Short mmCIF file of C-alpha atoms in Angstrom, two decimals:
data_model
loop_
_atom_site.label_atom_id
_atom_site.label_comp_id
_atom_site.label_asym_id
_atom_site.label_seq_id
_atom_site.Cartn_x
_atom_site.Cartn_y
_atom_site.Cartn_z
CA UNK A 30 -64.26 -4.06 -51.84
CA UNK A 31 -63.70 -0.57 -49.83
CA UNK A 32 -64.85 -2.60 -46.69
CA UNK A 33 -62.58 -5.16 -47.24
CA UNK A 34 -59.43 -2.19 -47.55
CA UNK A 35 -60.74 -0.98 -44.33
CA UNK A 36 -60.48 -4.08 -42.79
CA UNK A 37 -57.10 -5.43 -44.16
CA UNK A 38 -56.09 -1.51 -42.96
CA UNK A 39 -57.03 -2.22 -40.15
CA UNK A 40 -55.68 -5.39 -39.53
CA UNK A 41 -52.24 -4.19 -40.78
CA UNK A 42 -52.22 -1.42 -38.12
CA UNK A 43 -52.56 -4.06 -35.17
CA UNK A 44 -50.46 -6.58 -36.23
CA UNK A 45 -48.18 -3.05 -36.77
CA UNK A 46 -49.09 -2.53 -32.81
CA UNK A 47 -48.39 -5.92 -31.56
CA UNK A 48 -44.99 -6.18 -33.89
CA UNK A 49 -43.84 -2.79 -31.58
CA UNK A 50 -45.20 -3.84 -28.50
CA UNK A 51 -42.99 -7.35 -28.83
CA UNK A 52 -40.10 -5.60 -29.95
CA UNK A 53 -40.33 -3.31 -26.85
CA UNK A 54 -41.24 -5.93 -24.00
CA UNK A 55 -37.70 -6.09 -22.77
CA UNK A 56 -38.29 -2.51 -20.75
CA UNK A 57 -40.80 -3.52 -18.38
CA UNK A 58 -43.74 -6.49 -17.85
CA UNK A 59 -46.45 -6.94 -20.71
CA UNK A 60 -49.10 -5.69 -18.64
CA UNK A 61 -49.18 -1.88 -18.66
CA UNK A 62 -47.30 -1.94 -22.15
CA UNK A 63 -49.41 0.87 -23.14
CA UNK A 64 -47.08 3.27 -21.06
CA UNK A 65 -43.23 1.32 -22.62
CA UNK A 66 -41.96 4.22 -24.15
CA UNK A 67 -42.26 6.38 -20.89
CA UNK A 68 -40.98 3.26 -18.66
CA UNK A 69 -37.94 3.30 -21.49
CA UNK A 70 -37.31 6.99 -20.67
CA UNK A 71 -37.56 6.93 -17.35
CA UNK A 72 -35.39 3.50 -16.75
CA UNK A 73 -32.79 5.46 -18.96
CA UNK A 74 -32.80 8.75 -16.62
CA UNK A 75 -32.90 6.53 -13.46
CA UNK A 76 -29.98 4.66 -14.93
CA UNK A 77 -28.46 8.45 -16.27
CA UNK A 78 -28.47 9.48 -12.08
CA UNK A 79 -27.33 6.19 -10.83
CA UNK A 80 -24.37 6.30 -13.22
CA UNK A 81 -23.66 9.74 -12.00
CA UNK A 82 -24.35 9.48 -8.94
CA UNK A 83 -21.86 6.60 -8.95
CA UNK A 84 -19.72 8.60 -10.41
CA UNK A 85 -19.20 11.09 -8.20
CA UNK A 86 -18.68 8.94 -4.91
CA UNK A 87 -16.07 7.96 -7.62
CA UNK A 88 -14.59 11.47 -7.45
CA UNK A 89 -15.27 11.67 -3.92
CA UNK A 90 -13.19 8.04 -3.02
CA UNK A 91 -10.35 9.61 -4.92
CA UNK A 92 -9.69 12.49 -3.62
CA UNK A 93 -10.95 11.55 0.24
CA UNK A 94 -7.32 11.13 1.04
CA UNK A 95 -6.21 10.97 4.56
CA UNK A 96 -4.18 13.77 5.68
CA UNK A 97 -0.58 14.17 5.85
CA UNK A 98 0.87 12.94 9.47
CA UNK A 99 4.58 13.42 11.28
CA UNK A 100 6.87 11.20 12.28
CA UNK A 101 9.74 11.01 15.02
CA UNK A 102 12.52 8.71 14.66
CA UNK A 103 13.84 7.11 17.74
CA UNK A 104 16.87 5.31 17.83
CA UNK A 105 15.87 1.29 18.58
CA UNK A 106 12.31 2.35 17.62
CA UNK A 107 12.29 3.64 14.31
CA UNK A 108 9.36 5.83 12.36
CA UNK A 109 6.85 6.51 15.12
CA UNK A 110 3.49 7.48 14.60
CA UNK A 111 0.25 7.47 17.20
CA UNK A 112 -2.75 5.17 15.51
CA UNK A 113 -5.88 4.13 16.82
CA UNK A 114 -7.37 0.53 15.99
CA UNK A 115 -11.11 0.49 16.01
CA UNK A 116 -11.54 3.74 17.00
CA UNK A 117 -9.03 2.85 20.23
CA UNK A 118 -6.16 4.41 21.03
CA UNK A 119 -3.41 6.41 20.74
CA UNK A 120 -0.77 3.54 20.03
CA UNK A 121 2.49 3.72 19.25
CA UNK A 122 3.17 2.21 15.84
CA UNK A 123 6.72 1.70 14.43
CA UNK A 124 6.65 2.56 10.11
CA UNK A 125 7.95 0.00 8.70
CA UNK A 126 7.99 -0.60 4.42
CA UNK A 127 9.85 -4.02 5.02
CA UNK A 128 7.40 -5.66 7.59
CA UNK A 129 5.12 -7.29 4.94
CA UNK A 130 2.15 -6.93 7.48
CA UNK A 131 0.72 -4.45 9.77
CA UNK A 132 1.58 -6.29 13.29
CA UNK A 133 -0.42 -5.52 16.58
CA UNK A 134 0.65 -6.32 20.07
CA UNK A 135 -1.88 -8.39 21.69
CA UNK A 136 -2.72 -6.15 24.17
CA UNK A 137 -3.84 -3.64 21.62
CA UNK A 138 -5.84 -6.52 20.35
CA UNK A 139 -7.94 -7.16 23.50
CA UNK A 140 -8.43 -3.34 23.92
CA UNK A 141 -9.64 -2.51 20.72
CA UNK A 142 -11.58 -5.69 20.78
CA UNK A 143 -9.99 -7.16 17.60
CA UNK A 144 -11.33 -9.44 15.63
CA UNK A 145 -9.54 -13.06 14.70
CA UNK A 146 -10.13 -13.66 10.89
CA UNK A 147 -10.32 -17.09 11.66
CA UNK A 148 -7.29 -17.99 9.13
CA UNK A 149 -4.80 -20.22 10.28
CA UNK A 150 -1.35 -19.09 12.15
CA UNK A 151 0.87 -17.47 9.82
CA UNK A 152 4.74 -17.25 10.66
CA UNK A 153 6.61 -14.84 10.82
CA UNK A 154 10.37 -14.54 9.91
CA UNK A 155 12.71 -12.63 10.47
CA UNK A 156 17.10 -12.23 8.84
CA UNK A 157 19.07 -13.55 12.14
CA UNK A 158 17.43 -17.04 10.83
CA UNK A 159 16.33 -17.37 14.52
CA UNK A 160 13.65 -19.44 13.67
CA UNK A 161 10.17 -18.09 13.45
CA UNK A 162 6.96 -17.55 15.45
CA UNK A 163 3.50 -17.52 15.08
CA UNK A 164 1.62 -14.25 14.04
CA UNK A 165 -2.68 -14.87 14.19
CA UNK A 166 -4.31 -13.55 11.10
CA UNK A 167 -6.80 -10.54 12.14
CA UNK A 168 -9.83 -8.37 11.08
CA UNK A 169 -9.81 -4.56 11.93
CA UNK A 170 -13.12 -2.52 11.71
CA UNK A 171 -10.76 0.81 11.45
CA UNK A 172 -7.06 2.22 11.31
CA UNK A 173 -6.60 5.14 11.83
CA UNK A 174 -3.09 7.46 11.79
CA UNK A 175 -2.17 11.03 13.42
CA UNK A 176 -5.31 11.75 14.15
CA UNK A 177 -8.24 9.77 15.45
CA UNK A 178 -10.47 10.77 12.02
CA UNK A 179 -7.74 10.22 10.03
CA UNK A 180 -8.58 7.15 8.84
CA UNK A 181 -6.83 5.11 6.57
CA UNK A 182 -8.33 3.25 2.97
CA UNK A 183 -7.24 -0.24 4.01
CA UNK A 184 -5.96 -2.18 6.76
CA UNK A 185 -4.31 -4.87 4.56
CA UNK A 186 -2.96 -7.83 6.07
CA UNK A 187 -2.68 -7.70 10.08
CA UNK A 188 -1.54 -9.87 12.33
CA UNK A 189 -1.40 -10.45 16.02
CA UNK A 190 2.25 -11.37 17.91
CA UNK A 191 3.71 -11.40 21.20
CA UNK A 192 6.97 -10.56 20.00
CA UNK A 193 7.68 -6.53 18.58
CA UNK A 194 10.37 -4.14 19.90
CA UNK A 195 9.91 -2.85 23.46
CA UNK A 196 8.54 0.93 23.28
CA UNK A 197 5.68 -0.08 20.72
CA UNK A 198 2.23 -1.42 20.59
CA UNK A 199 2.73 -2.54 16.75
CA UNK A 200 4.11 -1.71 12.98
CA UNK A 201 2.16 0.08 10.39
CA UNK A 202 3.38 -1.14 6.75
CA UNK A 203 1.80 1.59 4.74
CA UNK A 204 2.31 -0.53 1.42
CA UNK A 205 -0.49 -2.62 3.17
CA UNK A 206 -2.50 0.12 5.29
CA UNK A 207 -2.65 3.13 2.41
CA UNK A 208 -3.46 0.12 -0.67
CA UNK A 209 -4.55 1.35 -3.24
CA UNK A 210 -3.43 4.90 -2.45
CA UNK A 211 0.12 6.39 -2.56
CA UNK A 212 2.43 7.57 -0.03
CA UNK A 213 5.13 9.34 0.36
CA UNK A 214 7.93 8.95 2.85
CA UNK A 215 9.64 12.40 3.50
CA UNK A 216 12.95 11.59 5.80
CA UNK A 217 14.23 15.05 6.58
CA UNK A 218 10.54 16.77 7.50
CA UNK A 219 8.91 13.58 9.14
CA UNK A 220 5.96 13.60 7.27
CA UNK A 221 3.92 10.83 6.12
CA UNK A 222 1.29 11.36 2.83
CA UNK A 223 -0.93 10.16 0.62
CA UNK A 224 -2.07 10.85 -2.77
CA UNK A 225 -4.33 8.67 -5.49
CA UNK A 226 -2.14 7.72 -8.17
CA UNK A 227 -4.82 7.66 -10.51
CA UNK A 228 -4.94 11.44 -10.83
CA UNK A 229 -1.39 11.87 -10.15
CA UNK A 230 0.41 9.21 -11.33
CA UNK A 231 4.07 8.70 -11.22
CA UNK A 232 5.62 7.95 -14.81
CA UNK A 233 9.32 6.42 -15.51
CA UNK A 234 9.80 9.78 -18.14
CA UNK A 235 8.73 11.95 -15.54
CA UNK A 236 11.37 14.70 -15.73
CA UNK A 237 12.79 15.54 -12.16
CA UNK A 238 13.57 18.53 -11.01
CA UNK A 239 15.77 17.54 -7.93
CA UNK A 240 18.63 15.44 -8.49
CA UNK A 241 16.85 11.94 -7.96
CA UNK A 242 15.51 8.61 -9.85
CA UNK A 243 12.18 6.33 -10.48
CA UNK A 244 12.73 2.86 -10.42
CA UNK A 245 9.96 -0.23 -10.84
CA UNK A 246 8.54 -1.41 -7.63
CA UNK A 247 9.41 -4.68 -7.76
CA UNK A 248 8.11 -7.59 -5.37
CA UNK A 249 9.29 -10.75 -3.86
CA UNK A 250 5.83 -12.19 -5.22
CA UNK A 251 4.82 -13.08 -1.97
CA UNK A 252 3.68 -9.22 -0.04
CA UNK A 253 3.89 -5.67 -1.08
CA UNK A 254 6.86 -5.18 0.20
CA UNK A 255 9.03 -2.39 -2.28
CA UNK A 256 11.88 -3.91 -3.71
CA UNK A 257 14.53 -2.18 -6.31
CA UNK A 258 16.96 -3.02 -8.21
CA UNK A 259 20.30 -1.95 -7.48
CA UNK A 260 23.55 -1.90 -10.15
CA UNK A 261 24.90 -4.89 -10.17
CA UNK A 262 21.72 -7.18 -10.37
CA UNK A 263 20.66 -7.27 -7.16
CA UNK A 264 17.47 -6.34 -5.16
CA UNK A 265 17.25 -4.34 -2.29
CA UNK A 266 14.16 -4.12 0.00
CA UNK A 267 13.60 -0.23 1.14
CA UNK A 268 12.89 -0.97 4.33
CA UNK A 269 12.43 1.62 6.71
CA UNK A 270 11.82 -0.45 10.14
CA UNK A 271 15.68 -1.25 9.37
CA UNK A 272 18.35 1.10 11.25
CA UNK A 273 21.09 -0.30 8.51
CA UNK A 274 22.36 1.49 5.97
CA UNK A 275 23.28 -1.20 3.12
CA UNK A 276 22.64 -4.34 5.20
CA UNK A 277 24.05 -7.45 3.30
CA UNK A 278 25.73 -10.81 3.98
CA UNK A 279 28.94 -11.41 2.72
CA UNK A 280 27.31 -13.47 -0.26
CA UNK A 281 25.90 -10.19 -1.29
CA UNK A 282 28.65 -7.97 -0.72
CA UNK A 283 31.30 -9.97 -3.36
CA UNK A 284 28.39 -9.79 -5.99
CA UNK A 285 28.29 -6.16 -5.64
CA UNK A 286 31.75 -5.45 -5.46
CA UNK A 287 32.07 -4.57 -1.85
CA UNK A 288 34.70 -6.07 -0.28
CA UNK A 289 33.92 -7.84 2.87
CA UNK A 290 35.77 -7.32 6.54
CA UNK A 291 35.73 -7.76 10.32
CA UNK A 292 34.76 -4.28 11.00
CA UNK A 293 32.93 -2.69 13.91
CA UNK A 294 30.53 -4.58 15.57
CA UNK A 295 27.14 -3.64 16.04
CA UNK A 296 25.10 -3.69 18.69
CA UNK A 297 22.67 -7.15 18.24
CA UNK A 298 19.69 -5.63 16.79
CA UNK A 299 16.64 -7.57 17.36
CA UNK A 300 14.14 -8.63 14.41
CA UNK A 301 10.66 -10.06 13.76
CA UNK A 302 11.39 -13.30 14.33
CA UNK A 303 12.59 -12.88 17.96
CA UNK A 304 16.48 -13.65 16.80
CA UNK A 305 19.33 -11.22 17.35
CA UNK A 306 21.60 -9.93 14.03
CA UNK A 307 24.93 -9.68 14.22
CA UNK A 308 25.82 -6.87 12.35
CA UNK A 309 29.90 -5.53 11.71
CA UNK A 310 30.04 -1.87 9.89
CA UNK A 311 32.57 -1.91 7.08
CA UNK A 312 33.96 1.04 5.27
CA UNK A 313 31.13 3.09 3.45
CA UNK A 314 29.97 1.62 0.15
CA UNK A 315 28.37 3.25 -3.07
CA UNK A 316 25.52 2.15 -5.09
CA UNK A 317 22.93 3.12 -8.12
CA UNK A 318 19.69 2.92 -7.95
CA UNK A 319 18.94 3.79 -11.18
CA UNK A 320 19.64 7.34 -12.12
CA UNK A 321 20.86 8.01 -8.89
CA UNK A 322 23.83 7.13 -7.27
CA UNK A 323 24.18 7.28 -3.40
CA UNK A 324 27.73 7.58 -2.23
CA UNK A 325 29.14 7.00 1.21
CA UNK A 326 26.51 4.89 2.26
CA UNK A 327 26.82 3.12 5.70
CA UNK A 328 27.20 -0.50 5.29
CA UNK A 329 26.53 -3.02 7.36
CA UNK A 330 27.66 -6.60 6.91
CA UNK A 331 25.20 -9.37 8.31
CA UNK A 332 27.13 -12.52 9.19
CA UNK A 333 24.75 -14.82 10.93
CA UNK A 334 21.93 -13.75 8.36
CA UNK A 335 19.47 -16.66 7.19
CA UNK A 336 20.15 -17.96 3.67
CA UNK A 337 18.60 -15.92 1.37
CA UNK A 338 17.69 -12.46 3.37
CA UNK A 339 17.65 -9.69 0.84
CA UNK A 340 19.87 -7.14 0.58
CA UNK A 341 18.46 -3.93 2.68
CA UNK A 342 18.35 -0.38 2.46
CA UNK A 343 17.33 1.09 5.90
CA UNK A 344 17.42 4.22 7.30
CA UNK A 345 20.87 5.05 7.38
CA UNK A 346 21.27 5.18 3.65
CA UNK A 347 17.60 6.59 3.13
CA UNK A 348 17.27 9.46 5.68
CA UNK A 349 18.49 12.25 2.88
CA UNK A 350 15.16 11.11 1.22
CA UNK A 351 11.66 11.61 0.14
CA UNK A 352 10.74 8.00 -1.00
CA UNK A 353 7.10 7.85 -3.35
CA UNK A 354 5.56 4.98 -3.63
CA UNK A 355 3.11 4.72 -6.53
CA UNK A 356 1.18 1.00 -6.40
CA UNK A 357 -0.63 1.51 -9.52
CA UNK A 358 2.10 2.06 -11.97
CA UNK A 359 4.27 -0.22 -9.67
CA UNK A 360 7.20 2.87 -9.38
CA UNK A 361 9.33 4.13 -6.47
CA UNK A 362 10.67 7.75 -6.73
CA UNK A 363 13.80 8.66 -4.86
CA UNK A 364 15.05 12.47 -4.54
CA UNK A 365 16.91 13.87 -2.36
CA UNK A 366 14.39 16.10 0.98
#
């Protein structure tokens, strides 16, 4: 009887081992079970340092932020900044929030030894209704701003064309290039900068010190390109490749309350599409963007525009400003520089 205890005892206690070495063959191979439970703890602490490790290249992408850069504003030329492509360079880049794209000249294609993405032709159109042309889809390795390090999180769309302003090798849209930082736009100092807008966030109840507004980013559905709402229920693209102040056709104008005339013409300003605008400045016009309401603003009616061309707010009206551009939370901040 006692030896048949023993042995049911000892039965008990194997089928005891087996049940915990099933229940535990999910951490490693059956052979070498012996040694699970150290496998388990050591799977667990490799797993511990990967996830921190992870985690602070996290911390390090977020706050790697490239450096703030100036900007000159010529008059037929716009924003200018020097950027190298592919390590290549210095170029002369026009910055430009309404281009959709970050354009290249081909000549600063075949010197930086660009890459064709192999996507077919896109076109590219511009508000004199023109007609368009054809812009070749590219691949960059590196973009770089101000400084030849300086290197920027994202290239975003790019595209090739033969046809850009004279007196520049290409246009840097930072809504493209900086995705998915921030930037900020400051007019009166000519600086360009970035910040993560997971750390520092703009918010819609964000109380302002300076006498501004933040407004939703809103999109055409098609690019990045920043688009607000102005009083009246109309968008307006912030577009800072645009010398305008309130660009609009006459469509536009009646909407918003602006009454239409001959006035001065413009001299023809040439767009992306290779076309020439007619432009006639009428008397100064004021608008809300939200909070804010900008008075006096040059305005500049578009007669020959294509059907359809958004309203624009170029640098005429914006040049008082520092413009923030927050593409997580989809919000534009406005305050006077």
């Amino acid at each position: 009887m006692n030896r048949s205890l023993k042995k049911l005892a000892r039965c008990a206690a194997t089928s005891a081992l087996v049940f915990t070495l099933a229940a535990n063959t999910w951490a490693a191979p059956f052979k070498g079970a012996a040694h699970l439970s150290v496998l388990a703890k050591q799977s667990v602490s490799v797993l511990r340092a990967s996830e921190r490790e992870t985690e602070k290249k996290d911390r390090q992408a977020r706050v790697r932020l490239p450096v703030p850069v100036s900007f000159r504003e010529e008059s037929g030329r716009g924003l200018l900044v020097s950027v190298w492509v592919n390590n290549v360079g210095p170029y002369i880049f026009a910055v430009d929030t309404g281009a959709g794209a970050t354009i290249l000249s081909r000549r600063v294609m075949d010197e930086a030894r660009v890459s064709q993405s192999g996507q077919r032709p896109l076109m590219i159109g511009g508000i004199s209704g023109a007609g368009t042309v054809a812009g070749q889809g590219v691949l960059l390795h590196s973009l770089a701003i101000g400084y030849q390090d300086n290197l920027l999180p994202s290239s975003g769309l790019v595209i090739v064309t033969e046809r850009l302003a004279p007196g520049i090798d290409g246009v840097l849209d930072p809504t493209e290039a900086y995705s998915p930082l921030g930037f900020e736009i400051d007019m009166p100092r000519g600086e360009l900068t970035a910040f993560d807008p997971r750390s520092t966030p703009l918010r819609r109840n964000q109380n302002l010190l300076e006498d501004g507004t933040i407004v939703p980013w809103l999109t055409d559905g098609q690019s990045r390109r920043p688009f607000v709402m102005l009083e009246g229920g109309r968008r307006a693209l912030l577009d800072t490749g645009s010398g305008f102040g309130l660009a609009l056709t006459e469509e536009a104008a009646i909407s918003l309350g602006i009454v239409p005339g001959r006035g001065r013409e413009h001299q023809n300003v040439r767009d992306l599409g290779g076309g020439y605008v007619a432009a006639h400045r009428i008397p100064p016009s004021t608008v809300r963007l939200g909070t804010l309401v900008l008075r006096g603003v040059p305005t500049d009616l578009l007669p020959n525009a294509r059907a359809g061309s958004p309203v624009l707010l170029g640098r005429d009206a914006l040049r008082p400003f520092r413009l923030t551009f927050d593409p997580v939370n989809r919000l534009v901040r406005i305050v006077p520089g």
